Amino acid sequence: MVLQGAVLVVGGGVLLLSFAYLLWINFVAKHPFDNIPGPPSQHWYWGNIGQAFGPYGWDYLKMLTDRYGHVLKIHGLFGRRLLFVSDPKALHHIIVKDQSTYEEDHTIIATNRIVFGMGLMSTLGDHHRRQRKMLNPVFSINHMRHMVPIFRDIATNLRNVIAETSGLGYSFDDLKGRENPYSKAVKRLSPALLLMFAPQQFLPYLVKIGPPGFRKYIVKNTPWAVVQQVGQGKDIMSILLREDNLLPTADNHRRGYSTQQKLHSLSHWTLRASLVGVSESDSQERGGLPGSHVQAMLRHTEGLQATHTTVKESVLPFSTTIKGVDGREINEVVVPKNAQIVVSILACNRNRELWGEDALEWKPERAQIPGVYSHLMTFLGGGKSCIGFKFSQLEMKVVLTTLLESFKFTSTQEIAWTIGLSIPKVKDSEDASYRLPLRVELIGEQNGNIQQTFDLYGWDYLQMLTDRYGHIVKIHGVVGRRLLFVSDPKALHQIIVKEQHIYERDHTVIAASRIVFGMGLLSTLGDHHRKQRKMLNPVFSINHMRHMVPTFRDIATKLRNAVAEQVKHGAREVNMLEWLTRTALEVIGQSGLGYSFDDLKGRENPYSTAVKRLSPALTLISPAQQFLPYLVKIGPPSFRKYIVKNAPWKLVREISSIVDVMDKTCTDVFEAKKKALAEGDESVVQQVGEGKDIMSILLRENMAASEEDRLSDAELLGQMSTLVFAAMDTTSGALSRILLTLAQHPDVQEKVREEYKQAKAEKGELDYDDLVNLPYLDAVCRETLRLYPPVTEVHKMTIQDSVLMFSTTIKGVDGREINEVLVPKNTQIFIPILACNHNRELWGEDALEWKPERWLSPLPSTVTGAQIPGVYSHLMTFLGGGRSCIGFKFSQLEMKVVLTTLLESFKFAPTQEIAWTIGLSTPKVKDSKDASYRLPLHVELIREQDG
């Protein structure tokens, strides 16, 4: 007990004496820095360390230089005097001329050895120069050139963690799944070390206590969480040491430079490079510019200060004379041995005397001055300059240009940046993690041109593609996938007719169609599709169309009566889209299914409402459709249905509810029709359409067909959903467009009205042949369907390699002429019906003008000789080949019956500017806050006396 007490007394006495000595030497004894100006100490223990090395001390560091100049004194632990230097002449003395005297601070060296091992940041003098000599060749410009492909490959994945792969020959992160533990550890290391700044002062002494095993045990079991965090960084690094195949060892041992040392040096570079990449995001927050401005960006970024310790006494000269505390002028100072020098990189790079009064402004346009690094201290200089600064610049430029090519970045929250290794964090956030939240908008190849191409109102963009690039254009899809945008007549003929078995419907569209419509015409391929089409062809024949005219006219008359009811007290605005959609549904209901959806008197049928919402919803999720062929294979149907019903994406749930309404309605109709057919002719005659509708005929044909040709109930149900959707949405869209165009051209509207009235006066009610032979009405319909096709594009995919031929030679990116291209298997082909129908080379310079008169005389030979594979009037409006619209005659007849019935009774005039969607073209009031689709027109009833 006596011995223990004596030990405690002696130990306590030693500590007190040491403490007293520190206080005396730092607060009482004279020091060469006493006459250097600087801020007063804020604390007897911390000095100014809390402010100068605080995590967010940017304003304090700026204040130091503004108030005290470029050589000033600050106070460290126990009042120790430190020199804070940003004077150019003094820096040259410290970094270059007398660098052997001003070595890296021994506390930092001790910390680096614990964290990184014996790497470049952990060695001094000859040891450091020997390591640097070994590493210099791998950071040469010649070696950087070979790294560009590696950088570019990784940058394509849109993450700035390139240094890991090209530096160590090891992949830390595939940029697909979860973040690698090494990446997480490195991100936490710098802030943790910064928080441990004060205890680091004792590391040079602590690392000499006991063996390494004892020190490791103490770190592992310390109650201080930050120390445990730094220890974790060391443990994770040791994982790399066990990777024997990372770097060859024999040659390095012979040169006296071990694999372990080299690995630690490269590991330090990994840390430095990854953190520089994080800091560089500041440039994006500020509005990010291409790689040519990276040097200007780095004037504001990277490490903000470096600390040195003198290994012997030195005299430090200044560029300009400063005024000491005693009022005398000073142009040099004696720096004693073991003095700490803080080199303020931030103050050096923002020196107003050098860079001008705008030094604190971010101006990439300022001159790029050559030097070790453009007269900046960002990467330091001399023998301790950053060995990999060219590596870092190259990495940043590759990553930045890759990102900026594909995205627009805008800031979302105010960001605070740490001092030391500068890392971002949301200012005043309760979340302690380091983050840089930015709003990212796709503009380029990662989601390619999908956003513009599938923009609901992207008419101008689609026109621009053809005007600027021609009729064979490469666009980029999801993840940069290359798509071919084709409107060349010869190429279209090959795709649509000659090699239609190779250019099948895009499998993503097929997958979507099967989910929405079932196994109908839109959802099948190859022989399966041909079998269905063979069964359906007879019901869409001209002979069958002739028998449908009375049904069409009865429904059109109901429409006229409904609209007349709206305007019986005088002309007013009417949403014609609603009435035309309801009419189109009722036409296909009675003529196609033998079922009445809507009497056009009461409220709109839920089916009509659902189908109207389907096309815009499908267009909005078109990029996500790329993944449908794979998603539909996951689990049983019940599982997939559950996932869709509970999906967090509102749009997916909306499509699901639309499909449910469509499926239930078609199933009810189908079962009723099957029951009537089973009960005999009397039951069939009692149904709507009296058994003359398309589905009744199809069911009878199917029952009489051979087993080989017969369609299953699932396929028949699929035809019903397909027919209703295709006939309702496309026809109502086309009718809406024609009616609006006539409203905008009252003179043409009047000509069509008079032509119909005259024909009716001569022949009475017009039959099929009379209607289709009204020349001006036909010209109006053809011209509108040419200029404004109700479906604006279709998609194909190659099932094998093909060589696609062009009508005219085009110039490639490399300047060479091309008249054909190899189209690999699984290439997506985008056929813009708009571009085909608007081709100025075929239709003339007035191709974008609405001119019905062009159809009243023979078409130009450029049109008739172009071999356009369209099934309708040298147009691609209804496509062509084996996948042409099977019901295009049905649609034309319906449009003509409805239009003539309406024009006979009403005058139409526009009331508001209308925007039309891409895809299935649907009208909406432009810039309206009302999200619904509408076509408001001024409708005036034509009185009998007016006629």
PDB file of C-alpha atoms in Angstrom, residues 6 16 351 555 761:
ATOM      1  CA  ALA A   6       4.404   6.519  -3.334  1.00  0.00           C
ATOM      2  CA  LEU A  16       1.812  18.536 -12.250  1.00  0.00           C
ATOM      3  CA  ASN A 351      -5.520  36.163 -51.758  1.00  0.00           C
ATOM      4  CA  ILE A 555     -75.662   6.310 -82.786  1.00  0.00           C
ATOM      5  CA  ALA A 761     -80.678  16.333-101.312  1.00  0.00           C
TER       6      ALA A 761
END
